[in-house]
Coordinates of C-alpha atoms (C1' of nucleotides) in Angstrom, one line a residue:
Chain A
M13 CA -24.3 -7.6 4.7
S14 CA -24.2 -3.8 5.0
L15 CA -21.4 -1.5 6.1
K16 CA -20.8 -1.2 9.8
V17 CA -18.5 1.5 11.2
Y18 CA -17.2 2.0 14.7
N19 CA -18.5 5.3 15.9
S20 CA -16.3 6.9 18.5
L21 CA -19.3 8.9 19.7
S22 CA -21.2 5.8 20.7
R23 CA -18.2 3.6 21.1
K24 CA -19.9 0.9 19.2
K25 CA -20.0 -0.5 15.7
E26 CA -23.1 0.9 14.0
D27 CA -24.9 0.2 10.8
F28 CA -23.9 2.9 8.4
K29 CA -26.8 4.8 7.0
S30 CA -26.1 8.0 5.2
I31 CA -28.3 11.0 5.9
T32 CA -29.1 11.5 2.3
E33 CA -29.5 8.2 0.4
G34 CA -26.8 7.6 -2.1
H35 CA -24.7 10.5 -0.8
V36 CA -22.0 10.8 1.9
G37 CA -20.5 13.9 3.4
M38 CA -17.2 13.3 5.0
Y39 CA -15.0 15.8 6.7
V40 CA -11.4 14.9 7.8
C41 CA -9.1 17.2 9.7
G42 CA -6.2 18.0 7.5
P43 CA -2.7 19.0 8.3
T44 CA -1.4 22.1 10.0
V45 CA 1.0 23.3 7.4
S46 CA 3.6 24.8 9.7
G47 CA 6.0 22.0 9.0
E48 CA 6.7 19.0 6.9
S49 CA 4.5 16.0 7.2
H50 CA 5.9 12.9 8.9
L51 CA 5.2 9.2 8.9
G52 CA 2.4 9.6 11.5
H53 CA 0.5 11.9 9.2
A54 CA 0.4 9.2 6.5
R55 CA -1.9 7.1 8.6
P56 CA -5.1 9.2 8.6
Y57 CA -4.8 10.3 5.0
V58 CA -4.3 6.8 3.7
T59 CA -7.0 5.4 6.0
F60 CA -9.6 7.9 5.0
D61 CA -8.5 7.6 1.4
V62 CA -9.4 3.9 1.6
I63 CA -12.6 4.7 3.3
H64 CA -13.3 7.3 0.6
R65 CA -12.6 4.8 -2.1
Y66 CA -14.7 2.1 -0.5
L67 CA -17.7 4.4 -0.2
I68 CA -17.3 5.1 -3.9
Y69 CA -17.2 1.4 -4.5
L70 CA -20.4 1.1 -2.6
N71 CA -21.9 3.6 -5.1
Y72 CA -22.1 6.5 -2.8
K73 CA -21.5 10.0 -4.2
V74 CA -19.0 11.3 -1.7
R75 CA -18.2 14.8 -0.9
Y76 CA -14.9 14.6 0.9
V77 CA -13.7 17.8 2.6
R78 CA -10.3 18.0 4.1
N79 CA -9.0 21.3 5.4
I80 CA -5.6 22.9 5.5
T81 CA -4.9 24.6 8.7
D82 CA -2.9 27.6 7.7
A83 CA -3.8 30.1 10.3
G84 CA -2.7 30.6 13.8
H85 CA 0.6 31.1 15.3
F86 CA 3.3 29.6 13.2
E87 CA 7.0 28.9 13.7
E88 CA 8.8 27.1 11.0
E89 CA 10.5 23.9 12.2
G90 CA 13.9 24.5 13.6
R91 CA 13.6 28.2 13.3
E92 CA 12.8 29.0 16.9
A93 CA 16.4 29.6 17.9
E94 CA 16.9 31.8 14.9
D95 CA 13.8 33.7 15.6
K96 CA 15.4 35.8 18.4
I97 CA 18.0 37.0 16.0
A98 CA 15.7 37.6 13.2
K99 CA 13.1 39.3 15.2
K100 CA 14.1 42.8 14.1
A101 CA 14.6 41.8 10.5
L102 CA 11.2 40.8 9.4
L103 CA 12.2 40.6 5.8
E104 CA 14.5 37.8 6.6
R105 CA 11.7 35.7 7.9
L106 CA 9.6 33.7 5.7
E107 CA 6.4 35.4 4.9
P108 CA 3.7 33.4 6.6
M109 CA 1.9 32.6 3.4
E110 CA 5.1 31.6 1.9
L111 CA 5.7 29.1 4.6
V112 CA 2.2 27.9 4.4
Q113 CA 2.5 27.4 0.6
K114 CA 5.8 25.6 1.0
Y115 CA 4.4 23.0 3.3
T116 CA 1.1 22.8 1.6
N117 CA 3.0 21.9 -1.6
L118 CA 5.0 19.3 0.2
F119 CA 1.9 17.8 1.7
H120 CA 0.3 17.6 -1.7
W121 CA 3.4 16.0 -3.1
A122 CA 3.4 13.3 -0.4
M123 CA -0.3 12.7 -0.8
N124 CA 0.2 12.2 -4.5
E125 CA 3.1 9.8 -3.8
F126 CA 0.7 7.8 -1.6
N127 CA -1.7 7.7 -4.5
T128 CA -4.5 9.3 -2.5
I129 CA -7.5 10.7 -4.3
P130 CA -7.6 14.4 -3.6
P131 CA -10.5 15.6 -1.5
S132 CA -13.5 17.1 -3.3
I133 CA -12.9 20.4 -1.4
E134 CA -9.8 21.4 0.4
P135 CA -10.6 24.6 2.2
T136 CA -8.1 26.7 4.0
A137 CA -8.6 28.4 7.3
T138 CA -7.3 31.7 6.0
G139 CA -9.8 31.5 3.2
H140 CA -12.6 31.3 5.6
I141 CA -12.0 34.0 8.1
V142 CA -15.3 35.6 7.4
E143 CA -17.2 32.4 8.0
Q144 CA -15.4 31.9 11.2
I145 CA -16.2 35.4 12.4
V146 CA -19.8 35.0 11.5
M147 CA -19.9 31.8 13.5
I148 CA -18.2 33.3 16.5
E149 CA -20.7 36.2 16.5
K150 CA -23.5 33.6 16.4
I151 CA -22.1 31.9 19.4
I152 CA -21.7 35.2 21.3
K153 CA -25.3 36.1 20.5
A154 CA -26.5 32.8 21.8
G155 CA -24.7 33.6 25.0
Y156 CA -22.0 30.9 24.9
A157 CA -19.0 33.1 24.3
Y158 CA -17.5 36.2 25.8
E159 CA -15.0 38.7 24.8
A160 CA -11.9 39.6 26.9
N161 CA -9.2 42.0 25.7
G162 CA -9.9 41.5 22.1
S163 CA -10.1 37.7 22.4
V164 CA -13.2 35.6 22.4
Y165 CA -13.6 32.5 24.5
F166 CA -16.2 29.8 24.5
D167 CA -18.0 29.4 27.8
V168 CA -17.7 25.7 28.3
E169 CA -19.4 25.6 31.7
K170 CA -22.5 27.3 30.5
Y171 CA -22.6 25.1 27.4
N172 CA -22.2 22.0 29.5
T173 CA -25.0 23.0 31.9
D174 CA -27.5 23.8 29.1
F175 CA -26.6 21.1 26.6
S176 CA -26.3 18.3 29.1
Q177 CA -30.1 18.6 29.4
I178 CA -30.5 17.7 25.8
G179 CA -28.0 14.9 26.0
M180 CA -25.0 16.7 24.6
P181 CA -22.7 17.4 27.5
Y182 CA -19.3 18.8 26.9
G183 CA -17.1 15.7 26.8
I184 CA -19.7 13.5 25.0
L185 CA -17.1 12.3 22.4
S186 CA -14.1 11.8 24.6
G187 CA -16.1 10.5 27.6
R188 CA -14.8 12.9 30.2
N189 CA -16.8 15.0 32.5
L190 CA -16.3 18.7 33.0
E191 CA -15.7 18.5 36.7
D192 CA -12.7 16.2 36.3
Q193 CA -11.2 18.5 33.8
L194 CA -11.5 21.6 35.9
D195 CA -9.4 19.8 38.5
T196 CA -6.9 18.4 36.1
T197 CA -6.4 21.0 33.4
R198 CA -2.8 22.3 33.6
E199 CA -1.9 25.9 34.2
L200 CA -1.2 27.7 30.9
D201 CA -0.2 31.2 29.9
N202 CA -2.8 33.8 29.4
Q203 CA -5.3 31.9 31.5
E204 CA -6.4 35.0 33.3
E205 CA -8.6 36.2 30.5
K206 CA -10.7 33.1 30.7
R207 CA -13.5 32.8 33.1
N208 CA -12.8 29.1 33.4
K209 CA -9.8 27.0 32.8
A210 CA -11.7 24.7 30.4
D211 CA -12.8 27.6 28.1
F212 CA -11.2 27.7 24.8
A213 CA -10.4 30.5 22.4
L214 CA -12.5 31.2 19.4
W215 CA -10.6 34.3 18.4
K216 CA -7.2 35.5 19.7
N217 CA -6.2 39.1 19.9
A218 CA -2.9 39.5 17.9
P219 CA 0.0 41.0 19.8
P220 CA 1.8 43.7 17.8
E221 CA 4.5 41.4 16.6
H222 CA 2.2 38.7 15.4
I223 CA 2.3 38.7 11.6
M224 CA -0.9 36.8 10.7
R225 CA -3.8 39.0 11.6
W226 CA -7.2 39.9 10.4
P227 CA -9.6 42.6 11.3
S228 CA -12.6 41.5 13.3
P229 CA -15.4 43.0 15.5
W230 CA -13.0 42.5 18.4
G231 CA -10.0 44.1 16.9
E232 CA -7.1 42.6 14.9
G233 CA -6.4 39.0 15.6
F234 CA -6.6 35.4 14.3
P235 CA -9.0 32.6 14.7
G236 CA -8.7 29.8 17.3
W237 CA -7.9 26.4 16.0
H238 CA -11.2 24.7 16.6
I239 CA -13.5 27.1 14.9
E240 CA -12.2 26.6 11.4
C241 CA -13.4 23.0 11.2
S242 CA -16.8 23.9 12.5
A243 CA -17.2 26.8 10.1
M244 CA -15.9 25.0 7.0
S245 CA -17.6 21.7 7.5
N246 CA -20.8 23.6 8.1
K247 CA -20.3 25.6 4.9
Y248 CA -19.6 22.7 2.6
L249 CA -21.4 19.8 4.2
G250 CA -24.3 21.4 6.1
E251 CA -25.4 21.4 9.7
Q252 CA -25.2 17.7 9.9
F253 CA -23.2 15.4 7.8
D254 CA -22.3 11.7 7.8
I255 CA -18.6 11.2 8.7
H256 CA -16.2 13.3 10.6
G257 CA -12.7 11.8 10.7
G258 CA -9.3 12.4 12.1
G259 CA -6.6 11.1 14.4
M260 CA -7.5 9.9 17.8
D261 CA -5.3 12.5 19.3
L262 CA -7.8 15.1 18.0
Q263 CA -10.7 13.7 19.8
F264 CA -10.0 15.9 22.8
P265 CA -10.1 18.8 22.8
H266 CA -10.4 19.6 19.1
H267 CA -13.4 17.5 18.1
E268 CA -15.0 18.1 21.4
C269 CA -14.8 21.8 20.8
E270 CA -16.1 21.5 17.3
I271 CA -19.1 19.6 18.5
A272 CA -19.8 22.3 21.1
Q273 CA -19.5 25.2 18.7
S274 CA -21.6 23.6 16.1
A275 CA -24.2 22.5 18.6
V276 CA -24.6 26.1 19.8
C277 CA -25.2 27.2 16.2
N278 CA -27.2 24.3 14.9
H279 CA -28.6 22.5 17.9
K280 CA -27.4 19.1 16.7
T281 CA -24.3 17.0 16.7
M282 CA -22.5 18.0 13.6
A283 CA -21.6 14.5 12.4
K284 CA -23.4 11.2 12.6
Y285 CA -20.3 9.0 12.6
W286 CA -17.0 9.9 14.2
I287 CA -14.2 7.8 12.9
H288 CA -10.7 8.1 14.5
N289 CA -7.6 6.4 13.3
N290 CA -5.0 5.3 15.9
M291 CA -1.4 6.5 16.0
I292 CA 1.8 5.2 14.3
T293 CA 4.3 4.6 17.1
I294 CA 8.0 4.3 17.1
N295 CA 9.4 2.1 19.9
G296 CA 5.9 2.0 21.3
R297 CA 5.7 5.8 21.4
K298 CA 3.5 8.1 19.3
M299 CA 5.4 9.7 16.6
G300 CA 5.3 13.4 17.2
K301 CA 7.1 16.7 17.2
S302 CA 7.0 16.9 21.0
Y303 CA 8.6 13.5 21.4
N304 CA 11.3 14.3 19.0
N305 CA 10.9 11.1 17.2
V306 CA 9.5 12.1 13.8
I307 CA 10.6 10.7 10.5
K308 CA 9.5 13.0 7.8
L309 CA 7.9 11.5 4.7
S310 CA 10.6 12.9 2.5
E311 CA 13.1 11.0 4.7
M312 CA 11.1 7.9 4.5
F313 CA 11.2 8.0 0.7
T314 CA 14.9 8.6 0.6
G315 CA 16.0 6.6 3.6
E316 CA 18.0 9.6 4.9
H317 CA 17.4 9.3 8.6
P318 CA 19.4 7.6 11.3
L319 CA 16.6 5.3 12.2
L320 CA 16.1 4.1 8.6
E321 CA 18.1 1.2 7.2
Q322 CA 16.9 1.9 3.7
A323 CA 14.5 4.0 1.7
Y324 CA 10.9 3.0 1.6
H325 CA 8.6 3.4 -1.3
P326 CA 5.4 5.2 -0.7
M327 CA 3.5 2.1 -1.7
T328 CA 5.4 0.1 0.9
I329 CA 4.2 2.5 3.5
R330 CA 0.6 2.5 2.2
F331 CA 0.7 -1.3 2.3
F332 CA 2.2 -1.2 5.8
I333 CA -0.7 0.9 6.9
L334 CA -3.3 -1.4 5.3
Q335 CA -1.9 -4.4 7.0
S336 CA -3.2 -3.3 10.4
H337 CA -6.6 -2.2 11.4
Y338 CA -7.0 1.6 11.5
R339 CA -8.0 1.6 15.1
S340 CA -4.9 -0.2 16.3
T341 CA -1.6 1.5 16.9
L342 CA 0.9 0.6 14.3
D343 CA 4.5 0.3 15.3
F344 CA 7.2 1.5 13.0
G345 CA 10.3 -0.7 12.5
N346 CA 12.7 -1.4 9.7
E347 CA 12.0 -5.1 9.9
A348 CA 8.3 -4.5 9.7
L349 CA 8.6 -2.1 6.7
K350 CA 10.9 -4.5 4.9
G351 CA 8.3 -7.2 5.5
S352 CA 5.7 -5.0 3.9
E353 CA 7.9 -4.3 1.0
K354 CA 8.4 -7.9 0.3
A355 CA 4.8 -8.8 0.9
M356 CA 3.5 -6.0 -1.4
K357 CA 5.9 -7.2 -4.1
R358 CA 4.7 -10.8 -3.8
L359 CA 1.1 -9.7 -4.0
W360 CA 1.6 -7.4 -6.9
E361 CA 3.5 -10.0 -8.9
A362 CA 0.9 -12.6 -8.3
Y363 CA -1.7 -10.1 -9.4
Q364 CA 0.3 -9.4 -12.6
V365 CA 0.5 -13.2 -13.2
L366 CA -3.3 -13.4 -12.8
L367 CA -4.0 -10.8 -15.3
K368 CA -2.1 -12.7 -17.9
L369 CA -3.8 -16.0 -17.3
D370 CA -5.9 -16.8 -20.3
E371 CA -9.4 -18.0 -19.5
N372 CA -9.7 -19.8 -22.8
Q373 CA -6.7 -22.0 -22.5
D374 CA -6.7 -25.7 -22.3
T375 CA -9.7 -27.2 -20.6
Q376 CA -8.5 -30.7 -21.0
A377 CA -6.2 -30.9 -18.0
V378 CA -7.2 -33.4 -15.4
V379 CA -8.3 -32.1 -12.1
L380 CA -6.7 -34.0 -9.4
E381 CA -8.2 -35.1 -6.2
G382 CA -8.4 -32.4 -3.6
E383 CA -8.3 -29.7 -6.3
E384 CA -12.0 -29.7 -7.1
N385 CA -12.7 -27.5 -4.0
I386 CA -10.3 -24.8 -5.1
D387 CA -13.0 -23.1 -7.1
A388 CA -15.3 -22.9 -4.1
K389 CA -12.4 -21.7 -1.9
V390 CA -11.6 -18.9 -4.3
N391 CA -15.2 -17.8 -4.4
T392 CA -15.4 -17.9 -0.6
L393 CA -12.3 -15.8 -0.3
L394 CA -13.5 -13.3 -2.8
A395 CA -16.9 -13.0 -1.2
E396 CA -15.2 -12.3 2.1
F397 CA -13.5 -9.1 0.8
D398 CA -16.7 -7.2 1.0
E399 CA -17.6 -8.8 4.3
F400 CA -14.4 -7.8 5.9
M401 CA -14.5 -4.2 4.6
N402 CA -18.1 -3.9 5.7
D403 CA -16.9 -4.8 9.2
D404 CA -15.4 -1.4 10.0
F405 CA -13.0 -1.4 7.0
N406 CA -10.9 -4.4 8.0
T407 CA -8.2 -4.1 5.4
A408 CA -5.9 -6.4 7.3
K409 CA -8.3 -9.3 6.9
V410 CA -8.8 -8.6 3.2
L411 CA -5.1 -8.7 2.6
A412 CA -4.8 -12.0 4.5
S413 CA -7.4 -13.4 2.1
M414 CA -5.6 -12.0 -0.8
F415 CA -2.5 -13.9 0.3
E416 CA -4.4 -17.1 0.5
L417 CA -5.2 -16.6 -3.2
V418 CA -1.6 -16.0 -4.1
P419 CA -0.4 -19.6 -3.9
I420 CA -3.4 -20.6 -6.0
I421 CA -2.5 -18.1 -8.7
N422 CA 1.2 -19.0 -8.7
G423 CA 0.3 -22.6 -8.6
I424 CA -1.7 -22.2 -11.8
Q425 CA 1.2 -20.3 -13.3
D426 CA 3.6 -23.1 -12.3
K427 CA 1.1 -25.6 -13.6
H428 CA 0.9 -27.4 -10.3
I429 CA -2.7 -26.5 -10.5
P430 CA -4.6 -26.8 -13.8
L431 CA -6.3 -23.6 -14.8
N432 CA -9.6 -25.4 -15.3
V433 CA -10.0 -26.1 -11.6
L434 CA -11.5 -22.6 -11.8
K435 CA -14.7 -22.1 -13.6
T436 CA -14.5 -19.4 -16.3
E437 CA -16.8 -17.2 -14.2
T438 CA -14.6 -17.7 -11.2
L439 CA -11.5 -16.7 -13.0
S440 CA -13.0 -13.6 -14.4
L441 CA -14.5 -12.7 -11.0
L442 CA -11.0 -13.3 -9.4
K443 CA -9.4 -10.9 -11.9
H444 CA -12.1 -8.3 -11.5
K445 CA -12.3 -8.4 -7.8
L446 CA -8.5 -8.3 -7.3
K447 CA -8.3 -5.4 -9.7
V448 CA -11.0 -3.5 -7.9
Y449 CA -9.6 -4.2 -4.4
I450 CA -5.9 -3.8 -5.1
E451 CA -6.1 -0.8 -7.4
D452 CA -9.4 1.0 -6.9
I453 CA -10.0 0.5 -3.2
F454 CA -6.6 -0.1 -1.6
G455 CA -5.1 2.4 -4.1
L456 CA -2.0 0.3 -4.6
K457 CA 0.0 0.8 -7.8
Q458 CA 3.3 0.1 -9.3
E459 CA 4.7 2.2 -12.0
K460 CA 6.0 0.5 -15.0
Q461 CA 9.7 1.2 -14.6
G462 CA 12.1 1.9 -17.4
G463 CA 9.7 2.5 -20.2
D464 CA 9.5 0.9 -23.6
K465 CA 13.1 1.3 -24.6
L466 CA 14.5 -0.4 -21.5
E467 CA 11.9 -3.1 -22.0
S468 CA 13.2 -3.9 -25.5
V469 CA 16.8 -3.8 -24.4
L470 CA 16.0 -6.3 -21.6
K471 CA 14.1 -8.5 -24.0
L472 CA 17.2 -8.6 -26.2
L473 CA 19.5 -9.5 -23.3
I474 CA 17.0 -12.1 -22.2
S475 CA 17.0 -13.7 -25.6
L476 CA 20.8 -13.6 -25.8
R477 CA 20.9 -15.4 -22.5
K478 CA 18.4 -17.9 -23.6
E479 CA 20.5 -18.6 -26.6
A480 CA 23.7 -19.1 -24.5
K481 CA 21.8 -21.3 -22.1
S482 CA 20.6 -23.5 -24.9
K483 CA 24.2 -24.0 -25.9
K484 CA 25.0 -24.7 -22.3
D485 CA 27.2 -21.7 -22.3
F486 CA 26.5 -20.9 -18.7
V487 CA 29.4 -18.5 -18.4
T488 CA 27.7 -16.1 -20.7
S489 CA 24.2 -16.7 -19.4
D490 CA 25.3 -16.2 -15.8
K491 CA 27.3 -13.2 -16.7
I492 CA 24.2 -11.6 -18.2
R493 CA 22.1 -12.5 -15.2
N494 CA 24.7 -11.4 -12.6
E495 CA 25.5 -8.1 -14.3
L496 CA 21.8 -7.3 -14.5
T497 CA 21.4 -8.3 -10.9
N498 CA 24.1 -5.8 -10.0
L499 CA 22.2 -3.2 -11.9
G500 CA 19.1 -4.0 -10.0
V501 CA 17.3 -6.1 -12.6
L502 CA 16.3 -9.5 -11.3
L503 CA 15.8 -12.2 -13.9
K504 CA 13.5 -15.1 -13.1
D505 CA 13.1 -18.3 -15.2
D506 CA 9.7 -19.7 -14.8
K507 CA 8.6 -23.3 -15.5
S508 CA 7.6 -22.8 -19.1
G509 CA 11.1 -21.6 -20.0
E510 CA 10.1 -18.0 -20.2
T511 CA 12.2 -15.4 -18.4
T512 CA 10.7 -12.4 -16.7
Y513 CA 12.3 -9.5 -14.9
T514 CA 11.7 -7.2 -12.1
I515 CA 13.4 -3.9 -11.5
Q516 CA 14.4 -3.0 -8.0
Chain B
rG24 C1' -3.9 12.3 39.7
rG25 C1' -8.3 11.8 36.1
rU26 C1' -10.2 9.6 31.3
rU27 C1' -9.5 5.8 27.8
rC28 C1' -7.0 2.0 25.4
rU29 C1' -3.6 -2.0 25.3
rG30 C1' 0.0 -6.5 26.3
rU31 C1' -0.5 -12.3 20.6
rG32 C1' 5.2 -16.6 18.3
rG33 C1' 12.3 -13.6 16.2
rC34 C1' 9.6 -8.9 13.9
rC35 C1' 4.9 -6.6 12.2
rG36 C1' 0.0 -7.8 12.9
rA37 C1' -5.7 -10.1 12.4
rG38 C1' -9.0 -12.4 15.5
rU39 C1' -12.3 -12.0 20.1
rG40 C1' -15.9 -17.9 23.6
rG41 C1' -15.0 -23.8 20.4
rC42 C1' -12.8 -23.6 13.4
rU43 C1' -5.0 -22.8 10.2
rA44 C1' -5.4 -15.5 10.3
rG45 C1' -1.9 -13.3 7.1
rG46 C1' 2.9 -11.1 6.0
rC47 C1' 8.3 -11.0 6.9
rU48 C1' 12.4 -13.9 9.1
rG49 C1' 14.4 -19.0 10.1
rA50 C1' 14.7 -24.6 8.8
rG51 C1' 13.8 -28.6 5.3
rC52 C1' 12.0 -30.4 0.7
rU53 C1' 10.5 -29.9 -4.8
rC54 C1' 11.6 -27.5 -9.3
rU55 C1' 16.4 -25.6 -11.6
rG56 C1' 22.8 -26.4 -15.2
rC57 C1' 23.4 -23.2 -10.8
rA58 C1' 20.6 -19.3 -8.8
rA59 C1' 16.3 -16.4 -8.2
rA60 C1' 11.3 -16.8 -8.2
rA61 C1' 7.5 -20.2 -7.2
rG62 C1' 5.2 -24.4 -4.7
rC63 C1' 5.0 -27.8 -0.4
rU64 C1' 6.1 -28.8 4.8
rC65 C1' 7.7 -27.3 9.6
rC66 C1' 9.2 -24.3 14.1
rU67 C1' 8.4 -20.4 17.9
rA68 C1' 1.9 -17.4 20.7
rC69 C1' -1.8 -15.5 23.1
rA70 C1' 2.1 -10.9 30.1
rG71 C1' 1.2 -13.4 35.1
rC72 C1' -2.2 -15.4 38.7
rG73 C1' -7.1 -16.5 39.9
rG74 C1' -12.4 -17.0 38.5
rU75 C1' -16.9 -17.8 35.2
rU76 C1' -17.8 -21.8 31.4
rC77 C1' -18.5 -28.3 28.9
rG78 C1' -14.8 -25.1 26.6
rA79 C1' -11.1 -18.7 27.0
rA80 C1' -6.0 -15.6 23.7
rU81 C1' -11.2 -14.0 23.6
rC82 C1' -15.7 -12.7 29.4
rC83 C1' -14.7 -11.1 34.9
rG84 C1' -11.2 -9.9 38.9
rC85 C1' -6.4 -8.8 40.6
rU86 C1' -1.0 -8.1 39.7
rC87 C1' 2.7 -6.4 36.5
rG88 C1' 4.1 -3.9 31.9
rG89 C1' 3.1 -0.3 27.7
rA90 C1' 0.5 3.7 25.4
rA91 C1' -2.9 7.9 24.2
rC92 C1' -5.6 12.1 25.9
rC93 C1' -6.1 15.8 29.9
rU94 C1' -0.9 21.5 26.1
rC95 C1' 0.2 21.9 20.0
rC96 C1' -0.7 17.3 17.6
rA97 C1' -2.8 12.8 12.5

RNA sequence: GGUUCUGUGGCCGAGUGGCUAGGCUGAGCUCUGCAAAAGCUCCUACAGCGGUUCGAAUCCGCUCGGAACCUCCA
């Protein structure tokens, strides 16, 4: 079975076939670095990280481009009120590139915490002003943009009229028609420069106080938001590439505008497959600045936020995201996150147990009735991993299958189930497939905490406790265990008399 | 108002015409010196009302509720 992806453009699941065999070009809209990333931002970058990893698993050579939007009009978070005071003292304000750097660094830090593979190219809007200007000139020349007072606007109506004839009307992606929009678009500032309410800016004239500005054929100004993605994707991935991704909230107008701009320049839809992730919600509502309900990633990791009952590890959040399908909304909640934390732990521990199972150990054990089909069951579950991922990256189903394997693994460890119910090939396939899926595709990891020294110290304590236990000195043995528990080290006695530990 | 999506058990969340999703929580049991962990078993579902069908959580209609987009947004 081959990979199927849901294409927002056709609103159908389609067979994935890359434009160039063996290669995939993928562009994902990156963050606007005018503020710190919040939980909502984790969704697309984890989702597309998994897609990226899965494509690699399928042996594609992937060029993954994710931009940094660092141009436009920026206000630092929470600075708006201050701004009036600081207006005359420019030096007191953060230099725009300083601000951009600060939040870019924070973004990279968070992405690293999430164990995402960095994109192949991470272009910035400010680094591609020239490309954007060239593209705007091309659009003007083609007759689909006009200048007004040093700003340049895209002529949506003309585009729609002409490109509808070749099956690419404005609104093709979001499924809306232009007439509706003309009636419903809200009144905004500076609309008088536009010929039409639906037109959008390609270049904005910079008012004197605007700090970020670049010279252009139309005077000093800054690029519009949409043009950067068209310019940069075109530069690094060509006129048409395989996947364009981003949050569903970018579908309109951002991606719609991208399509229009690129279509004027290249006469084709820029991307073959459009993949959109759904939103993370909080109390059923999209997490977003304008709703005032954001929890920043740094707050998630430390637990310092009124809505958080505790800190959540980046891997817990990653797991949480993987437990749902990327096209469904995912509702934040402490209970849900705690559930993910436990589940992740359970899965990981079973995985560790599995890795230690020795395929050469006793083959004499008697396989009981009802156990002879376990081997087949394991093979079926493992085969389904690929099947589920191929069905539009259904990570939730893969995880469910993994959890069906967990009791089998633990059962073998506890010796309820003899190891030899699994064929040698099955066991090694199980190990291999879980490693590939858990670590390589899902990108889950768990740092070895404490290091070697702590490990030897704990081993010592464990052996002392074992000694005490053998003398039935439960006061001492319980003291060791309880004190360690207080320190966040949990001891577990397994069936064979061995004791293992986990650090919280 | 327009466009689109959605409503699953205490919580999160798969599924989408017939087959146990899964995780977390809760209850019981087994194991254990006691715990923890693990294993086993169980409970609580498909918003409501109609229709199509041999059969619907799944398709259709209506009602009610929720959301996203139409402004910056992941």
